[in-house]
Amino acid sequence: MVVLVVYGTPLITGRTFTDLGHFTSVLIGLACCPLTRGGDREATWNPATWLRARTHHG
């Protein structure tokens, strides 16, 4: 979790909106990590497949 230290230290010492934004983006990225890790490939939602199924007129 070096990323938290790298982006958390300026937030504590500088306290600017840029530091807050960088730290928030790290937290959002870490929170989305479980969404991007695929365990079962069949259960993974593919937006292209979903769109093709909705727009297929045949």
PDB file of C-alpha atoms in Angstrom:
ATOM      1  CA  MET A   1       0.000   0.000   0.000  1.00  0.00           C
ATOM      2  CA  VAL A   2       2.826   2.324  -0.898  1.00  0.00           C
ATOM      3  CA  VAL A   3       0.364   4.216  -3.107  1.00  0.00           C
ATOM      4  CA  LEU A   4      -1.599   5.302  -0.030  1.00  0.00           C
ATOM      5  CA  VAL A   5       1.564   6.675   1.556  1.00  0.00           C
ATOM      6  CA  VAL A   6       2.701   8.409  -1.633  1.00  0.00           C
ATOM      7  CA  TYR A   7      -0.632  10.174  -2.131  1.00  0.00           C
ATOM      8  CA  GLY A   8      -1.618  10.389   1.543  1.00  0.00           C
ATOM      9  CA  THR A   9       1.469  12.247   2.735  1.00  0.00           C
ATOM     10  CA  PRO A  10       0.872  15.354   0.568  1.00  0.00           C
ATOM     11  CA  LEU A  11      -2.748  15.339   1.683  1.00  0.00           C
ATOM     12  CA  ILE A  12      -1.688  15.526   5.324  1.00  0.00           C
ATOM     13  CA  THR A  13       1.136  18.019   4.794  1.00  0.00           C
ATOM     14  CA  GLY A  14      -0.245  20.201   1.983  1.00  0.00           C
ATOM     15  CA  ARG A  15      -4.024  19.969   2.259  1.00  0.00           C
ATOM     16  CA  THR A  16      -4.867  21.296  -1.182  1.00  0.00           C
ATOM     17  CA  PHE A  17      -7.794  20.267  -3.349  1.00  0.00           C
ATOM     18  CA  THR A  18      -5.337  18.652  -5.762  1.00  0.00           C
ATOM     19  CA  ASP A  19      -3.947  16.470  -2.977  1.00  0.00           C
ATOM     20  CA  LEU A  20      -7.473  15.560  -1.934  1.00  0.00           C
ATOM     21  CA  GLY A  21      -8.392  14.708  -5.524  1.00  0.00           C
ATOM     22  CA  HIS A  22      -5.359  12.479  -5.999  1.00  0.00           C
ATOM     23  CA  PHE A  23      -5.992  10.647  -2.741  1.00  0.00           C
ATOM     24  CA  THR A  24      -9.686  10.229  -3.574  1.00  0.00           C
ATOM     25  CA  SER A  25      -8.838   8.786  -6.987  1.00  0.00           C
ATOM     26  CA  VAL A  26      -6.527   6.248  -5.327  1.00  0.00           C
ATOM     27  CA  LEU A  27      -9.322   5.213  -2.970  1.00  0.00           C
ATOM     28  CA  ILE A  28     -11.796   4.889  -5.840  1.00  0.00           C
ATOM     29  CA  GLY A  29      -9.281   2.841  -7.818  1.00  0.00           C
ATOM     30  CA  LEU A  30      -8.699   0.504  -4.894  1.00  0.00           C
ATOM     31  CA  ALA A  31     -12.437   0.179  -4.312  1.00  0.00           C
ATOM     32  CA  CYS A  32     -12.976  -0.797  -7.971  1.00  0.00           C
ATOM     33  CA  CYS A  33     -10.215  -3.391  -7.979  1.00  0.00           C
ATOM     34  CA  PRO A  34     -12.567  -6.283  -7.030  1.00  0.00           C
ATOM     35  CA  LEU A  35     -14.835  -5.305  -9.925  1.00  0.00           C
ATOM     36  CA  THR A  36     -12.069  -5.713 -12.485  1.00  0.00           C
ATOM     37  CA  ARG A  37     -10.631  -9.012 -11.278  1.00  0.00           C
ATOM     38  CA  GLY A  38     -12.364 -11.803 -13.119  1.00  0.00           C
ATOM     39  CA  GLY A  39     -12.771 -15.153 -11.459  1.00  0.00           C
ATOM     40  CA  ASP A  40     -15.311 -16.867 -13.661  1.00  0.00           C
ATOM     41  CA  ARG A  41     -15.037 -15.711 -17.269  1.00  0.00           C
ATOM     42  CA  GLU A  42     -18.550 -16.928 -18.109  1.00  0.00           C
ATOM     43  CA  ALA A  43     -20.073 -14.811 -15.354  1.00  0.00           C
ATOM     44  CA  THR A  44     -18.205 -11.674 -16.444  1.00  0.00           C
ATOM     45  CA  TRP A  45     -20.499  -9.124 -18.054  1.00  0.00           C
ATOM     46  CA  ASN A  46     -19.411  -8.053 -21.514  1.00  0.00           C
ATOM     47  CA  PRO A  47     -21.040  -4.774 -22.610  1.00  0.00           C
ATOM     48  CA  ALA A  48     -20.359  -5.456 -26.315  1.00  0.00           C
ATOM     49  CA  THR A  49     -22.223  -8.788 -26.149  1.00  0.00           C
ATOM     50  CA  TRP A  50     -25.070  -7.164 -24.274  1.00  0.00           C
ATOM     51  CA  LEU A  51     -25.342  -4.362 -26.846  1.00  0.00           C
ATOM     52  CA  ARG A  52     -25.256  -6.789 -29.781  1.00  0.00           C
ATOM     53  CA  ALA A  53     -28.061  -8.838 -28.228  1.00  0.00           C
ATOM     54  CA  ARG A  54     -30.182  -5.705 -27.797  1.00  0.00           C
ATOM     55  CA  THR A  55     -29.586  -4.324 -31.291  1.00  0.00           C
ATOM     56  CA  HIS A  56     -29.770  -7.570 -33.291  1.00  0.00           C
ATOM     57  CA  HIS A  57     -32.703  -7.400 -35.718  1.00  0.00           C
ATOM     58  CA  GLY A  58     -32.656 -10.837 -37.173  1.00  0.00           C
TER      59      GLY A  58
END
